[in-house]
PDB file of C-alpha atoms in Angstrom:
ATOM      1  CA  MET A   1      20.869  37.618 -23.014  1.00 49.00           C
ATOM      2  CA  VAL A   2      16.949  36.307 -23.351  1.00 47.00           C
ATOM      3  CA  LYS A   3      15.676  35.212 -20.538  1.00 52.00           C
ATOM      4  CA  VAL A   4      13.773  32.142 -19.776  1.00 60.00           C
ATOM      5  CA  SER A   5      10.781  31.900 -16.837  1.00 66.00           C
ATOM      6  CA  VAL A   6      11.137  28.910 -14.208  1.00 67.00           C
ATOM      7  CA  GLU A   7       7.260  28.529 -12.937  1.00 64.00           C
ATOM      8  CA  ARG A   8       7.479  27.022  -9.681  1.00 55.00           C
ATOM      9  CA  GLY A   9       3.649  -3.963   2.223  1.00 38.00           C
ATOM     10  CA  ARG A  10       4.524  -6.358   4.716  1.00 34.00           C
ATOM     11  CA  HIS A  11       3.231 -10.065   4.283  1.00 33.00           C
ATOM     12  CA  ASP A  12       4.394 -11.370   7.622  1.00 34.00           C
ATOM     13  CA  GLY A  13       2.852 -14.497   8.836  1.00 29.00           C
ATOM     14  CA  ILE A  14       0.740 -15.291   6.253  1.00 26.00           C
ATOM     15  CA  VAL A  15       0.591 -18.620   5.414  1.00 28.00           C
ATOM     16  CA  THR A  16       1.091 -19.241   1.608  1.00 32.00           C
ATOM     17  CA  SER A  17      -1.581 -20.774  -0.688  1.00 36.00           C
ATOM     18  CA  GLY A  18       0.322 -24.207  -0.941  1.00 38.00           C
ATOM     19  CA  GLU A  19       0.733 -24.824   3.197  1.00 38.00           C
ATOM     20  CA  ARG A  20      -3.132 -24.250   3.478  1.00 36.00           C
ATOM     21  CA  ARG A  21      -3.696 -26.614   0.992  1.00 36.00           C
ATOM     22  CA  ARG A  22      -2.150 -29.392   2.343  1.00 37.00           C
ATOM     23  CA  ASN A  23      -3.565 -29.087   5.826  1.00 39.00           C
ATOM     24  CA  LEU A  24      -7.232 -28.895   4.036  1.00 34.00           C
ATOM     25  CA  ASP A  25      -7.108 -31.038   2.044  1.00 42.00           C
ATOM     26  CA  GLY A  26      -6.462 -33.813   4.925  1.00 43.00           C
ATOM     27  CA  ASP A  27      -3.281 -34.601   5.732  1.00 45.00           C
ATOM     28  CA  PRO A  28      -3.321 -34.465   9.650  1.00 42.00           C
ATOM     29  CA  THR A  29      -1.658 -32.417  11.335  1.00 42.00           C
ATOM     30  CA  PRO A  30       1.231 -34.037  13.417  1.00 42.00           C
ATOM     31  CA  GLY A  31       0.361 -35.483  16.839  1.00 42.00           C
ATOM     32  CA  ASP A  32      -2.897 -34.356  16.606  1.00 43.00           C
ATOM     33  CA  GLY A  33      -4.602 -37.957  16.242  1.00 43.00           C
ATOM     34  CA  HIS A  34      -7.580 -37.456  13.985  1.00 43.00           C
ATOM     35  CA  ASP A  35      -7.947 -37.119  10.294  1.00 48.00           C
ATOM     36  CA  MET A  36      -8.981 -33.383   9.797  1.00 42.00           C
ATOM     37  CA  ARG A  37     -11.400 -34.950   6.151  1.00 47.00           C
ATOM     38  CA  ARG A  38     -13.897 -36.477   8.843  1.00 48.00           C
ATOM     39  CA  ASN A  39     -13.742 -33.575  10.960  1.00 53.00           C
ATOM     40  CA  PRO A  40     -15.160 -30.031   9.224  1.00 51.00           C
ATOM     41  CA  ALA A  41     -15.303 -28.079  12.601  1.00 49.00           C
ATOM     42  CA  SER A  42     -11.482 -28.730  12.591  1.00 48.00           C
ATOM     43  CA  ARG A  43     -11.211 -27.426   8.863  1.00 46.00           C
ATOM     44  CA  THR A  44     -13.548 -24.545  10.016  1.00 43.00           C
ATOM     45  CA  ALA A  45     -11.293 -23.669  13.034  1.00 44.00           C
ATOM     46  CA  ILE A  46      -7.871 -23.427  11.069  1.00 41.00           C
ATOM     47  CA  GLY A  47      -9.565 -21.465   8.186  1.00 42.00           C
ATOM     48  CA  VAL A  48     -10.846 -18.940  10.700  1.00 44.00           C
ATOM     49  CA  VAL A  49      -7.620 -19.126  12.184  1.00 44.00           C
ATOM     50  CA  LEU A  50      -6.142 -18.470   9.116  1.00 43.00           C
ATOM     51  CA  PHE A  51      -8.420 -15.747   7.931  1.00 41.00           C
ATOM     52  CA  CYS A  52      -7.608 -13.878  10.944  1.00 39.00           C
ATOM     53  CA  VAL A  53      -3.831 -13.948  10.365  1.00 46.00           C
ATOM     54  CA  PHE A  54      -4.232 -13.086   7.241  1.00 47.00           C
ATOM     55  CA  GLY A  55      -6.612 -10.277   8.108  1.00 49.00           C
ATOM     56  CA  LEU A  56      -4.115  -8.760  10.915  1.00 48.00           C
ATOM     57  CA  SER A  57      -1.497  -8.770   8.388  1.00 53.00           C
ATOM     58  CA  CYS A  58      -3.206  -6.939   5.803  1.00 54.00           C
ATOM     59  CA  ALA A  59      -4.384  -4.435   8.162  1.00 58.00           C
ATOM     60  CA  SER A  60      -1.400  -3.801   9.743  1.00 62.00           C
ATOM     61  CA  GLY A  61       0.030  -3.070   6.120  1.00 65.00           C
ATOM     62  CA  VAL A  62      -2.350  -0.598   5.245  1.00 74.00           C
ATOM     63  CA  ASP A  63      -1.495   1.230   8.827  1.00 86.00           C
ATOM     64  CA  GLU A  64       1.714   1.236   8.139  1.00 88.00           C
ATOM     65  CA  ARG A  65       1.344   2.440   4.270  1.00 88.00           C
ATOM     66  CA  ALA A  66      -1.073   5.552   5.340  1.00 91.00           C
ATOM     67  CA  LYS A  67       1.748   6.494   8.193  1.00 93.00           C
ATOM     68  CA  ALA A  68       3.974   6.907   5.435  1.00 92.00           C
ATOM     69  CA  LEU A  69       2.042   8.809   3.198  1.00 94.00           C
ATOM     70  CA  GLU A  70       0.522  11.273   6.325  1.00 94.00           C
ATOM     71  CA  GLN A  71       4.232  12.008   7.297  1.00 95.00           C
ATOM     72  CA  ALA A  72       5.697  12.084   3.136  1.00 95.00           C
ATOM     73  CA  GLU A  73       2.536  15.088   3.257  1.00 96.00           C
ATOM     74  CA  PHE A  74       4.068  16.808   6.808  1.00 96.00           C
ATOM     75  CA  HIS A  75       7.628  16.585   4.921  1.00 97.00           C
ATOM     76  CA  TYR A  76       6.399  18.120   1.746  1.00 97.00           C
ATOM     77  CA  GLY A  77       4.892  21.055   4.036  1.00 96.00           C
ATOM     78  CA  LEU A  78       7.909  21.937   5.641  1.00 96.00           C
ATOM     79  CA  ALA A  79       9.458  21.977   2.361  1.00 96.00           C
ATOM     80  CA  SER A  80       7.356  24.447   0.665  1.00 96.00           C
ATOM     81  CA  GLY A  81       7.649  26.494   3.865  1.00 97.00           C
ATOM     82  CA  PHE A  82      11.236  26.594   3.599  1.00 96.00           C
ATOM     83  CA  TYR A  83      11.131  26.892  -0.039  1.00 96.00           C
ATOM     84  CA  SER A  84       8.613  30.307   0.196  1.00 95.00           C
ATOM     85  CA  GLU A  85      11.681  31.638   2.799  1.00 96.00           C
ATOM     86  CA  ASN A  86      14.601  30.578   0.964  1.00 95.00           C
ATOM     87  CA  GLU A  87      15.931  28.397   2.876  1.00 97.00           C
ATOM     88  CA  LEU A  88      16.726  26.043  -0.228  1.00 97.00           C
ATOM     89  CA  ASN A  89      19.096  23.247   1.616  1.00 96.00           C
ATOM     90  CA  ARG A  90      16.371  22.667   4.170  1.00 97.00           C
ATOM     91  CA  ALA A  91      13.703  22.316   1.795  1.00 97.00           C
ATOM     92  CA  VAL A  92      15.633  19.772  -0.047  1.00 97.00           C
ATOM     93  CA  GLY A  93      16.479  18.073   2.988  1.00 97.00           C
ATOM     94  CA  GLU A  94      12.153  17.965   3.754  1.00 97.00           C
ATOM     95  CA  LEU A  95      11.986  16.597   0.300  1.00 97.00           C
ATOM     96  CA  ALA A  96      13.987  14.072   0.523  1.00 97.00           C
ATOM     97  CA  THR A  97      12.554  12.380   3.739  1.00 97.00           C
ATOM     98  CA  ALA A  98       8.736  12.923   2.101  1.00 97.00           C
ATOM     99  CA  LEU A  99      10.219  11.166  -1.008  1.00 97.00           C
ATOM    100  CA  GLU A 100      11.599   8.779   1.008  1.00 97.00           C
ATOM    101  CA  LYS A 101       8.332   8.004   2.855  1.00 96.00           C
ATOM    102  CA  ASN A 102       6.597   8.446  -0.307  1.00 97.00           C
ATOM    103  CA  PRO A 103       8.581   7.525  -3.688  1.00 97.00           C
ATOM    104  CA  ASP A 104       5.321   8.573  -6.068  1.00 97.00           C
ATOM    105  CA  HIS A 105       4.820  11.792  -4.297  1.00 97.00           C
ATOM    106  CA  ALA A 106       4.279  13.650  -7.769  1.00 97.00           C
ATOM    107  CA  ASN A 107       4.096  17.141  -5.913  1.00 98.00           C
ATOM    108  CA  ALA A 108       7.532  16.909  -4.067  1.00 98.00           C
ATOM    109  CA  HIS A 109       9.045  15.557  -7.001  1.00 98.00           C
ATOM    110  CA  HIS A 110       8.421  18.660  -8.857  1.00 98.00           C
ATOM    111  CA  LEU A 111       9.026  21.006  -5.736  1.00 98.00           C
ATOM    112  CA  MET A 112      12.467  19.242  -5.750  1.00 98.00           C
ATOM    113  CA  ALA A 113      12.889  20.179  -9.236  1.00 98.00           C
ATOM    114  CA  VAL A 114      11.711  23.812  -8.857  1.00 97.00           C
ATOM    115  CA  VAL A 115      14.717  24.049  -5.835  1.00 98.00           C
ATOM    116  CA  ARG A 116      16.947  21.802  -7.677  1.00 97.00           C
ATOM    117  CA  MET A 117      16.899  24.394 -10.562  1.00 97.00           C
ATOM    118  CA  ALA A 118      17.577  27.248  -8.027  1.00 96.00           C
ATOM    119  CA  ARG A 119      20.535  25.797  -7.084  1.00 96.00           C
ATOM    120  CA  ARG A 120      21.843  25.159 -10.729  1.00 96.00           C
ATOM    121  CA  GLU A 121      21.587  21.494 -10.316  1.00 97.00           C
ATOM    122  CA  PHE A 122      19.972  21.129 -13.211  1.00 97.00           C
ATOM    123  CA  TYR A 123      20.215  17.055 -14.147  1.00 98.00           C
ATOM    124  CA  ASP A 124      18.809  16.844 -10.911  1.00 98.00           C
ATOM    125  CA  ALA A 125      16.071  18.913 -11.811  1.00 97.00           C
ATOM    126  CA  MET A 126      15.398  17.335 -14.790  1.00 98.00           C
ATOM    127  CA  SER A 127      15.281  13.954 -13.220  1.00 98.00           C
ATOM    128  CA  HIS A 128      12.598  15.236 -10.601  1.00 98.00           C
ATOM    129  CA  ALA A 129      10.542  16.873 -13.239  1.00 98.00           C
ATOM    130  CA  LYS A 130      10.842  14.067 -15.774  1.00 98.00           C
ATOM    131  CA  LYS A 131       9.459  12.035 -12.489  1.00 98.00           C
ATOM    132  CA  ALA A 132       6.820  14.051 -11.311  1.00 98.00           C
ATOM    133  CA  VAL A 133       5.437  14.355 -15.092  1.00 98.00           C
ATOM    134  CA  GLU A 134       6.017  10.166 -15.282  1.00 98.00           C
ATOM    135  CA  LEU A 135       3.593  10.546 -12.213  1.00 98.00           C
ATOM    136  CA  LYS A 136       1.128  12.942 -13.191  1.00 97.00           C
ATOM    137  CA  PRO A 137       0.893  13.150 -16.843  1.00 96.00           C
ATOM    138  CA  ASP A 138      -1.475  15.928 -17.162  1.00 95.00           C
ATOM    139  CA  PHE A 139       0.801  18.057 -14.547  1.00 97.00           C
ATOM    140  CA  HIS A 140       1.206  21.012 -16.931  1.00 96.00           C
ATOM    141  CA  GLU A 141       3.429  23.279 -14.415  1.00 96.00           C
ATOM    142  CA  ALA A 142       5.969  20.253 -13.985  1.00 97.00           C
ATOM    143  CA  ARG A 143       5.856  19.803 -17.926  1.00 97.00           C
ATOM    144  CA  HIS A 144       6.860  23.426 -18.270  1.00 97.00           C
ATOM    145  CA  ASN A 145       9.781  23.454 -15.533  1.00 97.00           C
ATOM    146  CA  LEU A 146      11.064  20.030 -17.393  1.00 98.00           C
ATOM    147  CA  GLY A 147      11.059  22.232 -20.063  1.00 97.00           C
ATOM    148  CA  ALA A 148      13.019  25.036 -18.179  1.00 97.00           C
ATOM    149  CA  SER A 149      15.967  22.157 -17.391  1.00 97.00           C
ATOM    150  CA  TYR A 150      16.196  21.255 -20.983  1.00 98.00           C
ATOM    151  CA  LEU A 151      16.407  24.895 -21.748  1.00 97.00           C
ATOM    152  CA  ALA A 152      19.231  24.983 -18.675  1.00 97.00           C
ATOM    153  CA  LEU A 153      20.741  22.292 -20.546  1.00 98.00           C
ATOM    154  CA  CYS A 154      20.991  23.657 -24.257  1.00 97.00           C
ATOM    155  CA  ARG A 155      18.865  20.737 -24.899  1.00 98.00           C
ATOM    156  CA  TRP A 156      16.630  23.145 -27.163  1.00 98.00           C
ATOM    157  CA  GLU A 157      15.440  20.157 -29.640  1.00 98.00           C
ATOM    158  CA  ASP A 158      13.699  18.934 -26.512  1.00 98.00           C
ATOM    159  CA  ALA A 159      13.145  22.598 -25.220  1.00 98.00           C
ATOM    160  CA  VAL A 160      11.180  22.720 -28.866  1.00 98.00           C
ATOM    161  CA  SER A 161       8.827  19.610 -28.919  1.00 98.00           C
ATOM    162  CA  LEU A 162       8.248  19.549 -25.275  1.00 98.00           C
ATOM    163  CA  TYR A 163       6.778  23.739 -25.421  1.00 98.00           C
ATOM    164  CA  THR A 164       5.275  23.090 -28.868  1.00 97.00           C
ATOM    165  CA  GLU A 165       3.121  20.332 -27.583  1.00 96.00           C
ATOM    166  CA  LEU A 166       2.597  22.755 -24.060  1.00 97.00           C
ATOM    167  CA  VAL A 167       1.447  25.647 -25.833  1.00 97.00           C
ATOM    168  CA  GLU A 168      -1.494  23.909 -27.576  1.00 95.00           C
ATOM    169  CA  GLU A 169      -2.571  22.490 -24.164  1.00 95.00           C
ATOM    170  CA  PRO A 170      -5.923  24.472 -23.352  1.00 94.00           C
ATOM    171  CA  ARG A 171      -5.935  23.326 -19.705  1.00 94.00           C
ATOM    172  CA  TYR A 172      -2.282  24.963 -19.545  1.00 94.00           C
ATOM    173  CA  SER A 173      -3.538  27.945 -17.401  1.00 94.00           C
ATOM    174  CA  THR A 174      -0.127  29.905 -17.737  1.00 95.00           C
ATOM    175  CA  PRO A 175       0.931  29.945 -21.674  1.00 96.00           C
ATOM    176  CA  TRP A 176       2.562  33.003 -22.303  1.00 96.00           C
ATOM    177  CA  PHE A 177       5.559  31.512 -20.028  1.00 96.00           C
ATOM    178  CA  ALA A 178       5.554  28.244 -22.511  1.00 97.00           C
ATOM    179  CA  HIS A 179       5.348  30.636 -25.405  1.00 98.00           C
ATOM    180  CA  ASN A 180       8.518  32.580 -23.994  1.00 97.00           C
ATOM    181  CA  ASN A 181      10.784  29.338 -23.557  1.00 97.00           C
ATOM    182  CA  LEU A 182       9.534  28.221 -27.067  1.00 98.00           C
ATOM    183  CA  GLY A 183      11.168  31.802 -28.727  1.00 98.00           C
ATOM    184  CA  TRP A 184      14.008  31.298 -26.831  1.00 96.00           C
ATOM    185  CA  ALA A 185      14.820  27.647 -27.769  1.00 98.00           C
ATOM    186  CA  LEU A 186      14.177  28.249 -31.273  1.00 98.00           C
ATOM    187  CA  TRP A 187      16.351  31.553 -30.903  1.00 97.00           C
ATOM    188  CA  GLN A 188      19.151  28.983 -30.021  1.00 97.00           C
ATOM    189  CA  LEU A 189      18.351  27.166 -32.832  1.00 97.00           C
ATOM    190  CA  ASP A 190      18.573  30.005 -35.759  1.00 96.00           C
ATOM    191  CA  ARG A 191      14.867  30.123 -36.088  1.00 97.00           C
ATOM    192  CA  ARG A 192      14.283  33.678 -35.712  1.00 96.00           C
ATOM    193  CA  SER A 193      11.059  34.072 -36.956  1.00 96.00           C
ATOM    194  CA  ASP A 194       9.812  31.449 -35.367  1.00 97.00           C
ATOM    195  CA  ALA A 195      11.004  32.704 -31.875  1.00 98.00           C
ATOM    196  CA  ILE A 196       9.429  36.571 -32.990  1.00 97.00           C
ATOM    197  CA  ARG A 197       6.471  34.985 -33.164  1.00 98.00           C
ATOM    198  CA  HIS A 198       6.687  32.996 -30.079  1.00 98.00           C
ATOM    199  CA  PHE A 199       7.337  36.308 -28.161  1.00 98.00           C
ATOM    200  CA  LYS A 200       5.088  37.596 -29.626  1.00 97.00           C
ATOM    201  CA  ARG A 201       2.440  35.299 -28.271  1.00 97.00           C
ATOM    202  CA  ALA A 202       3.559  35.634 -25.199  1.00 97.00           C
ATOM    203  CA  VAL A 203       2.756  39.594 -24.735  1.00 97.00           C
ATOM    204  CA  PHE A 204      -0.319  38.807 -26.402  1.00 97.00           C
ATOM    205  CA  PHE A 205      -1.224  36.528 -23.999  1.00 97.00           C
ATOM    206  CA  ASN A 206      -0.009  38.776 -21.215  1.00 96.00           C
ATOM    207  CA  PRO A 207       0.231  42.256 -21.670  1.00 95.00           C
ATOM    208  CA  LYS A 208       2.256  42.836 -18.542  1.00 93.00           C
ATOM    209  CA  LEU A 209       5.202  40.096 -19.553  1.00 94.00           C
ATOM    210  CA  CYS A 210       8.690  42.173 -18.846  1.00 92.00           C
ATOM    211  CA  LEU A 211       9.887  39.239 -19.884  1.00 92.00           C
ATOM    212  CA  GLY A 212       8.492  38.756 -23.350  1.00 94.00           C
ATOM    213  CA  PHE A 213       8.992  42.566 -23.917  1.00 95.00           C
ATOM    214  CA  ASN A 214      12.622  42.562 -23.234  1.00 93.00           C
ATOM    215  CA  ASN A 215      13.294  38.926 -25.565  1.00 95.00           C
ATOM    216  CA  LEU A 216      11.408  40.830 -28.155  1.00 96.00           C
ATOM    217  CA  GLY A 217      14.212  43.814 -27.909  1.00 94.00           C
ATOM    218  CA  ILE A 218      16.823  41.740 -27.688  1.00 94.00           C
ATOM    219  CA  ALA A 219      16.110  39.960 -30.947  1.00 96.00           C
ATOM    220  CA  PHE A 220      15.351  43.400 -32.421  1.00 96.00           C
ATOM    221  CA  LEU A 221      18.340  44.319 -31.862  1.00 95.00           C
ATOM    222  CA  GLU A 222      20.230  41.454 -33.126  1.00 94.00           C
ATOM    223  CA  GLU A 223      18.607  42.081 -36.356  1.00 94.00           C
ATOM    224  CA  GLY A 224      19.258  45.666 -35.867  1.00 95.00           C
ATOM    225  CA  ARG A 225      15.994  46.917 -36.010  1.00 95.00           C
ATOM    226  CA  TYR A 226      17.175  49.549 -33.299  1.00 95.00           C
ATOM    227  CA  ASP A 227      13.638  51.179 -32.914  1.00 96.00           C
ATOM    228  CA  ASP A 228      11.614  48.380 -32.784  1.00 96.00           C
ATOM    229  CA  ALA A 229      14.161  47.018 -30.624  1.00 95.00           C
ATOM    230  CA  ALA A 230      14.009  50.344 -27.999  1.00 95.00           C
ATOM    231  CA  ARG A 231       9.833  50.317 -27.822  1.00 95.00           C
ATOM    232  CA  GLN A 232       9.948  46.729 -26.666  1.00 94.00           C
ATOM    233  CA  LEU A 233      12.699  47.257 -23.925  1.00 92.00           C
ATOM    234  CA  GLU A 234      10.703  50.157 -22.769  1.00 92.00           C
ATOM    235  CA  LYS A 235       7.728  48.386 -22.402  1.00 93.00           C
ATOM    236  CA  ALA A 236       9.379  45.800 -20.753  1.00 92.00           C
ATOM    237  CA  LEU A 237      10.639  48.409 -17.795  1.00 89.00           C
ATOM    238  CA  SER A 238       7.030  50.044 -17.659  1.00 91.00           C
ATOM    239  CA  VAL A 239       4.287  47.382 -17.468  1.00 88.00           C
ATOM    240  CA  ASP A 240       6.370  45.440 -14.650  1.00 80.00           C
ATOM    241  CA  GLU A 241       7.979  47.614 -12.189  1.00 71.00           C
ATOM    242  CA  THR A 242       9.784  44.677 -10.653  1.00 69.00           C
ATOM    243  CA  CYS A 243      11.840  44.127 -14.098  1.00 71.00           C
ATOM    244  CA  LYS A 244      13.866  47.302 -13.342  1.00 62.00           C
ATOM    245  CA  ALA A 245      16.198  45.083 -11.429  1.00 54.00           C
ATOM    246  CA  GLY A 246      17.280  43.122 -14.127  1.00 50.00           C
ATOM    247  CA  TYR A 247      18.104  45.897 -16.606  1.00 48.00           C
TER     248      TYR A 247
END
């Protein structure tokens, strides 16, 4: 089987503009016994009170927001640790808390996508990867993993469209993964020569990418090019010892 790669305010107490206008334009406060239009000191005092209330409310909202962002970052850090230890369920729990505190945490959405992929929850993975890219359009690793979710869901055309753009992105630091996955999507669409070309590009960019050599070997095998297939599969086994566990 050809293989793919996955990378890894509150406003309480604020007086409305309409309420302030009625008071400052001269309607006497009930029971105060004087016209505020003829008493600048009263207007000034009211203004100071309103300013203080408004300022305190805004400051309180800023403090609460800053606290929520800090808590989100804390739970995201915990989730990263759990993921590195392969404790996927605990990672999901911490990420859910992080996103509750900060729904716009692009890194948390991306890690949630990676964890969901590992748990084979591909629709959820796709949703979170999409959100990460929406929040951070230059998040190329998240874009790559969005493509991986397309592959897992057999959305070949979507994967081809995404990876065709990604392989041309000069700031994407691991283009061999995108070439490999683009090759697989093209293979599924029976565009075999294009697929082989991208598998070759993958191992050109990373001569130690056993996955790329493996896919080349399988492609050649299915085309009846047995000698070529044998050479590519031998390379897959020789360039990276960790590949041996998959063969």
